[in-house]
């Protein structure tokens, strides 16, 4: 397993490879960013960004979406997978915001995860991106990269990965580290056919060494 220093050094290398790494979801308000983040489960940010402008125009506020039925939202998101469920999550999250939080997106983990469709990853993304509260969201890319590189053991849960990365990485680097790991996972350490032959982290990566040699 990598030491704290090796984890930080590896993430710095990823950051150097992708200095532009940042959120790729587009939204004009915190509420809309929350909706986009819910929609991004099992969908690419690019596919979400294609459909959200019309959705956001039709439902500009939590109140407007809370008054709707899931079927009213479905036509706007039907190009995404799981759109029946996602429409329910969006409407019910809006209703939760209106009913329990006076129409404002809350900014604690406990409150955010009380909303339908909002799990720990979505909450962490919103806390970090919208409220600038230190958080380390762990998505599919972060999980894969952390496991392959031996930052955590291969069977580590998402929660264990988040805990380990938070231990190793200084708090003020959490969000940048999250972005760097996503870009690295998206373009270098891809789920299928990772580019191990051309990876600067190959010398510390047992998975990659087994893959190449
Ligand atoms: Fe991923 Fe391969 Fe690089 Fe290891 S060597 S981090 S598996 S791309």
mmCIF file of C-alpha atoms and ligand atoms in Angstrom:
data_model
loop_
_atom_site.group_PDB
_atom_site.id
_atom_site.type_symbol
_atom_site.label_atom_id
_atom_site.label_comp_id
_atom_site.label_asym_id
_atom_site.label_seq_id
_atom_site.Cartn_x
_atom_site.Cartn_y
_atom_site.Cartn_z
ATOM 1 C CA UNK A 1 0.000 0.000 0.000
ATOM 2 C CA UNK A 2 1.190 3.516 -0.738
ATOM 3 C CA UNK A 3 2.309 5.773 2.099
ATOM 4 C CA UNK A 4 0.736 9.181 2.658
ATOM 5 C CA UNK A 5 3.647 10.828 0.874
ATOM 6 C CA UNK A 6 3.416 8.463 -2.089
ATOM 7 C CA UNK A 7 -0.309 9.160 -2.374
ATOM 8 C CA UNK A 8 0.231 12.922 -2.332
ATOM 9 C CA UNK A 9 3.125 12.692 -4.815
ATOM 10 C CA UNK A 10 1.039 10.529 -7.172
ATOM 11 C CA UNK A 11 -1.844 13.005 -7.042
ATOM 12 C CA UNK A 12 0.568 15.891 -7.704
ATOM 13 C CA UNK A 13 1.728 14.053 -10.811
ATOM 14 C CA UNK A 14 -1.883 13.660 -11.932
ATOM 15 C CA UNK A 15 -2.424 17.355 -11.277
ATOM 16 C CA UNK A 16 0.623 18.185 -13.390
ATOM 17 C CA UNK A 17 -0.788 16.044 -16.218
ATOM 18 C CA UNK A 18 -4.205 17.712 -16.027
ATOM 19 C CA UNK A 19 -3.752 21.237 -14.665
ATOM 20 C CA UNK A 20 -7.124 22.204 -16.147
ATOM 21 C CA UNK A 21 -8.979 19.506 -14.168
ATOM 22 C CA UNK A 22 -12.159 20.860 -12.611
ATOM 23 C CA UNK A 23 -15.864 20.280 -12.573
ATOM 24 C CA UNK A 24 -17.302 19.806 -16.045
ATOM 25 C CA UNK A 25 -20.963 20.038 -15.027
ATOM 26 C CA UNK A 26 -22.562 23.329 -16.033
ATOM 27 C CA UNK A 27 -25.143 25.120 -13.895
ATOM 28 C CA UNK A 28 -26.128 28.684 -13.076
ATOM 29 C CA UNK A 29 -27.323 28.244 -9.470
ATOM 30 C CA UNK A 30 -26.626 25.964 -6.523
ATOM 31 C CA UNK A 31 -30.029 24.347 -6.978
ATOM 32 C CA UNK A 32 -29.334 23.623 -10.634
ATOM 33 C CA UNK A 33 -25.870 22.306 -9.797
ATOM 34 C CA UNK A 34 -27.477 19.897 -7.333
ATOM 35 C CA UNK A 35 -29.892 18.714 -10.050
ATOM 36 C CA UNK A 36 -27.035 18.256 -12.542
ATOM 37 C CA UNK A 37 -25.039 16.268 -9.985
ATOM 38 C CA UNK A 38 -28.002 13.969 -9.277
ATOM 39 C CA UNK A 39 -28.437 13.479 -13.028
ATOM 40 C CA UNK A 40 -24.755 12.637 -13.521
ATOM 41 C CA UNK A 41 -25.085 9.250 -11.759
ATOM 42 C CA UNK A 42 -24.476 6.592 -14.453
ATOM 43 C CA UNK A 43 -24.312 9.339 -17.119
ATOM 44 C CA UNK A 44 -21.445 11.406 -18.463
ATOM 45 C CA UNK A 45 -21.180 15.082 -17.592
ATOM 46 C CA UNK A 46 -21.264 15.828 -21.305
ATOM 47 C CA UNK A 47 -24.620 14.095 -21.789
ATOM 48 C CA UNK A 48 -25.996 15.876 -18.706
ATOM 49 C CA UNK A 49 -24.807 19.281 -19.969
ATOM 50 C CA UNK A 50 -26.630 18.702 -23.245
ATOM 51 C CA UNK A 51 -30.047 18.396 -21.628
ATOM 52 C CA UNK A 52 -29.869 20.672 -18.583
ATOM 53 C CA UNK A 53 -30.314 24.093 -20.276
ATOM 54 C CA UNK A 54 -33.936 23.274 -21.218
ATOM 55 C CA UNK A 55 -34.594 21.624 -17.836
ATOM 56 C CA UNK A 56 -33.233 24.642 -15.955
ATOM 57 C CA UNK A 57 -35.277 27.078 -18.036
ATOM 58 C CA UNK A 58 -38.476 25.106 -17.396
ATOM 59 C CA UNK A 59 -37.734 24.704 -13.654
ATOM 60 C CA UNK A 60 -35.773 27.772 -12.526
ATOM 61 C CA UNK A 61 -36.325 27.336 -8.762
ATOM 62 C CA UNK A 62 -36.968 24.586 -6.198
ATOM 63 C CA UNK A 63 -40.547 25.876 -5.899
ATOM 64 C CA UNK A 64 -41.242 25.498 -9.617
ATOM 65 C CA UNK A 65 -39.968 21.907 -9.669
ATOM 66 C CA UNK A 66 -41.644 21.010 -6.347
ATOM 67 C CA UNK A 67 -45.035 21.857 -7.892
ATOM 68 C CA UNK A 68 -44.403 19.531 -10.840
ATOM 69 C CA UNK A 69 -44.873 15.783 -11.136
ATOM 70 C CA UNK A 70 -42.009 13.472 -12.170
ATOM 71 C CA UNK A 71 -43.747 12.959 -15.538
ATOM 72 C CA UNK A 72 -43.365 16.709 -16.178
ATOM 73 C CA UNK A 73 -39.579 16.432 -15.802
ATOM 74 C CA UNK A 74 -39.158 13.198 -17.752
ATOM 75 C CA UNK A 75 -39.293 14.692 -21.273
ATOM 76 C CA UNK A 76 -36.305 16.890 -20.414
ATOM 77 C CA UNK A 77 -34.088 14.057 -19.203
ATOM 78 C CA UNK A 78 -35.217 11.042 -21.198
ATOM 79 C CA UNK A 79 -31.956 10.818 -23.155
ATOM 80 C CA UNK A 80 -30.235 9.845 -19.881
ATOM 81 C CA UNK A 81 -30.262 6.356 -18.383
ATOM 82 C CA UNK A 82 -32.596 5.654 -15.460
ATOM 83 C CA UNK A 83 -34.635 8.739 -16.290
ATOM 84 C CA UNK A 84 -37.830 7.532 -14.594
ATOM 85 C CA UNK A 85 -36.038 7.261 -11.263
ATOM 86 C CA UNK A 86 -34.024 10.398 -11.828
ATOM 87 C CA UNK A 87 -37.198 12.416 -12.522
ATOM 88 C CA UNK A 88 -38.596 11.223 -9.184
ATOM 89 C CA UNK A 89 -35.377 12.161 -7.398
ATOM 90 C CA UNK A 90 -35.340 15.651 -8.901
ATOM 91 C CA UNK A 91 -38.944 16.433 -8.011
ATOM 92 C CA UNK A 92 -38.714 14.916 -4.532
ATOM 93 C CA UNK A 93 -35.423 16.670 -3.815
ATOM 94 C CA UNK A 94 -37.029 19.974 -4.804
ATOM 95 C CA UNK A 95 -39.990 19.224 -2.536
ATOM 96 C CA UNK A 96 -37.615 18.422 0.333
ATOM 97 C CA UNK A 97 -35.769 21.707 -0.185
ATOM 98 C CA UNK A 98 -39.032 23.685 -0.193
ATOM 99 C CA UNK A 99 -40.625 21.841 2.724
ATOM 100 C CA UNK A 100 -37.653 21.369 5.037
ATOM 101 C CA UNK A 101 -35.127 24.021 4.087
ATOM 102 C CA UNK A 102 -37.202 27.069 3.222
ATOM 103 C CA UNK A 103 -36.384 26.763 -0.467
ATOM 104 C CA UNK A 104 -32.601 26.925 0.021
ATOM 105 C CA UNK A 105 -30.199 24.095 -0.797
ATOM 106 C CA UNK A 106 -28.810 23.037 2.605
ATOM 107 C CA UNK A 107 -25.078 22.908 3.235
ATOM 108 C CA UNK A 108 -24.400 20.066 5.638
ATOM 109 C CA UNK A 109 -23.840 16.412 4.804
ATOM 110 C CA UNK A 110 -26.702 15.354 7.073
ATOM 111 C CA UNK A 111 -29.212 17.743 5.546
ATOM 112 C CA UNK A 112 -28.150 17.152 1.955
ATOM 113 C CA UNK A 113 -28.315 13.376 2.289
ATOM 114 C CA UNK A 114 -31.820 13.687 3.724
ATOM 115 C CA UNK A 115 -32.924 14.695 0.202
ATOM 116 C CA UNK A 116 -34.094 11.951 -2.197
ATOM 117 C CA UNK A 117 -31.436 11.028 -4.741
ATOM 118 C CA UNK A 118 -28.655 12.658 -2.758
ATOM 119 C CA UNK A 119 -26.060 10.184 -1.542
ATOM 120 C CA UNK A 120 -22.711 10.883 0.019
ATOM 121 C CA UNK A 121 -20.938 11.499 -3.297
ATOM 122 C CA UNK A 122 -23.493 14.018 -4.579
ATOM 123 C CA UNK A 123 -23.488 15.772 -1.186
ATOM 124 C CA UNK A 124 -19.684 15.952 -1.139
ATOM 125 C CA UNK A 125 -19.628 17.423 -4.653
ATOM 126 C CA UNK A 126 -22.184 20.094 -3.732
ATOM 127 C CA UNK A 127 -20.472 20.930 -0.425
ATOM 128 C CA UNK A 128 -17.115 21.384 -2.132
ATOM 129 C CA UNK A 129 -18.120 23.021 -5.416
ATOM 130 C CA UNK A 130 -20.956 25.272 -4.222
ATOM 131 C CA UNK A 131 -20.181 26.000 -0.580
ATOM 132 C CA UNK A 132 -16.374 25.640 -0.625
ATOM 133 C CA UNK A 133 -16.530 23.278 2.324
ATOM 134 C CA UNK A 134 -13.576 20.836 2.203
ATOM 135 C CA UNK A 135 -14.806 17.470 0.925
ATOM 136 C CA UNK A 136 -13.383 14.561 -1.047
ATOM 137 C CA UNK A 137 -16.061 13.124 -3.327
ATOM 138 C CA UNK A 138 -15.311 9.561 -4.404
ATOM 139 C CA UNK A 139 -16.790 8.547 -7.737
ATOM 140 C CA UNK A 140 -16.109 5.589 -10.012
ATOM 141 C CA UNK A 141 -12.856 7.114 -11.383
ATOM 142 C CA UNK A 142 -11.460 8.028 -7.968
ATOM 143 C CA UNK A 143 -12.305 4.545 -6.670
ATOM 144 C CA UNK A 144 -10.667 2.745 -9.589
ATOM 145 C CA UNK A 145 -7.490 4.843 -9.525
ATOM 146 C CA UNK A 146 -7.126 4.555 -5.739
ATOM 147 C CA UNK A 147 -7.563 0.778 -5.818
ATOM 148 C CA UNK A 148 -5.282 0.135 -8.797
ATOM 149 C CA UNK A 149 -2.497 2.298 -7.459
ATOM 150 C CA UNK A 150 -2.658 0.664 -4.045
ATOM 151 C CA UNK A 151 -3.706 3.817 -2.220
ATOM 152 C CA UNK A 152 -6.235 1.476 -0.576
ATOM 153 C CA UNK A 153 -6.703 -2.257 -0.629
ATOM 154 C CA UNK A 154 -8.487 -3.681 -3.691
ATOM 155 C CA UNK A 155 -11.686 -4.395 -1.767
ATOM 156 C CA UNK A 156 -11.928 -1.026 -0.026
ATOM 157 C CA UNK A 157 -15.406 0.479 0.122
ATOM 158 C CA UNK A 158 -16.146 3.963 -1.156
ATOM 159 C CA UNK A 159 -16.291 5.218 2.419
ATOM 160 C CA UNK A 160 -12.927 3.629 3.251
ATOM 161 C CA UNK A 161 -11.409 5.218 0.140
ATOM 162 C CA UNK A 162 -12.731 8.641 1.141
ATOM 163 C CA UNK A 163 -11.343 8.212 4.658
ATOM 164 C CA UNK A 164 -7.905 7.091 3.452
ATOM 165 C CA UNK A 165 -7.565 9.921 0.941
ATOM 166 C CA UNK A 166 -8.649 12.495 3.517
ATOM 167 C CA UNK A 167 -6.013 11.149 5.923
ATOM 168 C CA UNK A 168 -3.236 11.329 3.348
ATOM 169 C CA UNK A 169 -3.993 14.533 1.453
ATOM 170 C CA UNK A 170 -3.865 18.006 3.077
ATOM 171 C CA UNK A 171 -7.369 19.426 3.485
ATOM 172 C CA UNK A 172 -6.781 22.415 1.246
ATOM 173 C CA UNK A 173 -5.916 20.044 -1.610
ATOM 174 C CA UNK A 174 -8.925 17.726 -1.344
ATOM 175 C CA UNK A 175 -10.989 19.269 -4.134
ATOM 176 C CA UNK A 176 -8.069 19.635 -6.560
ATOM 177 C CA UNK A 177 -7.032 16.059 -5.773
ATOM 178 C CA UNK A 178 -10.566 14.841 -6.490
ATOM 179 C CA UNK A 179 -10.568 16.629 -9.874
ATOM 180 C CA UNK A 180 -7.073 15.407 -10.777
ATOM 181 C CA UNK A 181 -8.004 11.801 -9.981
ATOM 182 C CA UNK A 182 -11.184 12.042 -12.074
ATOM 183 C CA UNK A 183 -9.322 13.365 -15.117
ATOM 184 C CA UNK A 184 -6.559 10.792 -14.640
ATOM 185 C CA UNK A 185 -9.188 8.038 -14.450
ATOM 186 C CA UNK A 186 -11.113 9.415 -17.404
ATOM 187 C CA UNK A 187 -8.167 9.787 -19.800
ATOM 188 C CA UNK A 188 -5.217 7.700 -18.518
ATOM 189 C CA UNK A 189 -6.240 4.992 -16.067
ATOM 190 C CA UNK A 190 -9.389 4.158 -17.974
ATOM 191 C CA UNK A 191 -11.696 1.329 -16.893
ATOM 192 C CA UNK A 192 -10.875 -0.666 -20.024
ATOM 193 C CA UNK A 193 -7.410 -0.650 -21.551
ATOM 194 C CA UNK A 194 -5.629 1.706 -19.149
ATOM 195 C CA UNK A 195 -2.624 3.348 -20.819
ATOM 196 C CA UNK A 196 -0.094 1.682 -18.518
ATOM 197 C CA UNK A 197 2.676 1.675 -21.135
ATOM 198 C CA UNK A 198 2.724 5.455 -21.136
ATOM 199 C CA UNK A 199 1.896 6.081 -17.483
ATOM 200 C CA UNK A 200 4.303 8.093 -15.334
ATOM 201 C CA UNK A 201 3.003 6.217 -12.283
ATOM 202 C CA UNK A 202 3.915 2.785 -13.638
ATOM 203 C CA UNK A 203 7.024 2.524 -11.362
ATOM 204 C CA UNK A 204 4.788 2.589 -8.251
ATOM 205 C CA UNK A 205 1.809 0.707 -9.724
ATOM 206 C CA UNK A 206 1.742 -3.048 -9.267
ATOM 207 C CA UNK A 207 -1.524 -3.344 -11.195
ATOM 208 C CA UNK A 208 0.028 -1.538 -14.142
ATOM 209 C CA UNK A 209 3.245 -3.593 -13.973
ATOM 210 C CA UNK A 210 1.226 -6.816 -14.051
ATOM 211 C CA UNK A 211 -0.757 -5.393 -16.966
ATOM 212 C CA UNK A 212 2.315 -4.423 -19.018
ATOM 213 C CA UNK A 213 4.792 -7.217 -18.365
HETATM 214 FE FE1 LIG B 1 -3.517 3.133 -14.010
HETATM 215 FE FE2 LIG B 1 -1.853 1.644 -15.461
HETATM 216 FE FE3 LIG B 1 -1.049 4.041 -14.558
HETATM 217 FE FE4 LIG B 1 -1.388 2.002 -12.861
HETATM 218 S S1 LIG B 1 0.149 2.140 -14.523
HETATM 219 S S2 LIG B 1 -2.079 4.108 -12.581
HETATM 220 S S3 LIG B 1 -3.133 0.952 -13.782
HETATM 221 S S4 LIG B 1 -2.688 3.631 -16.056
#
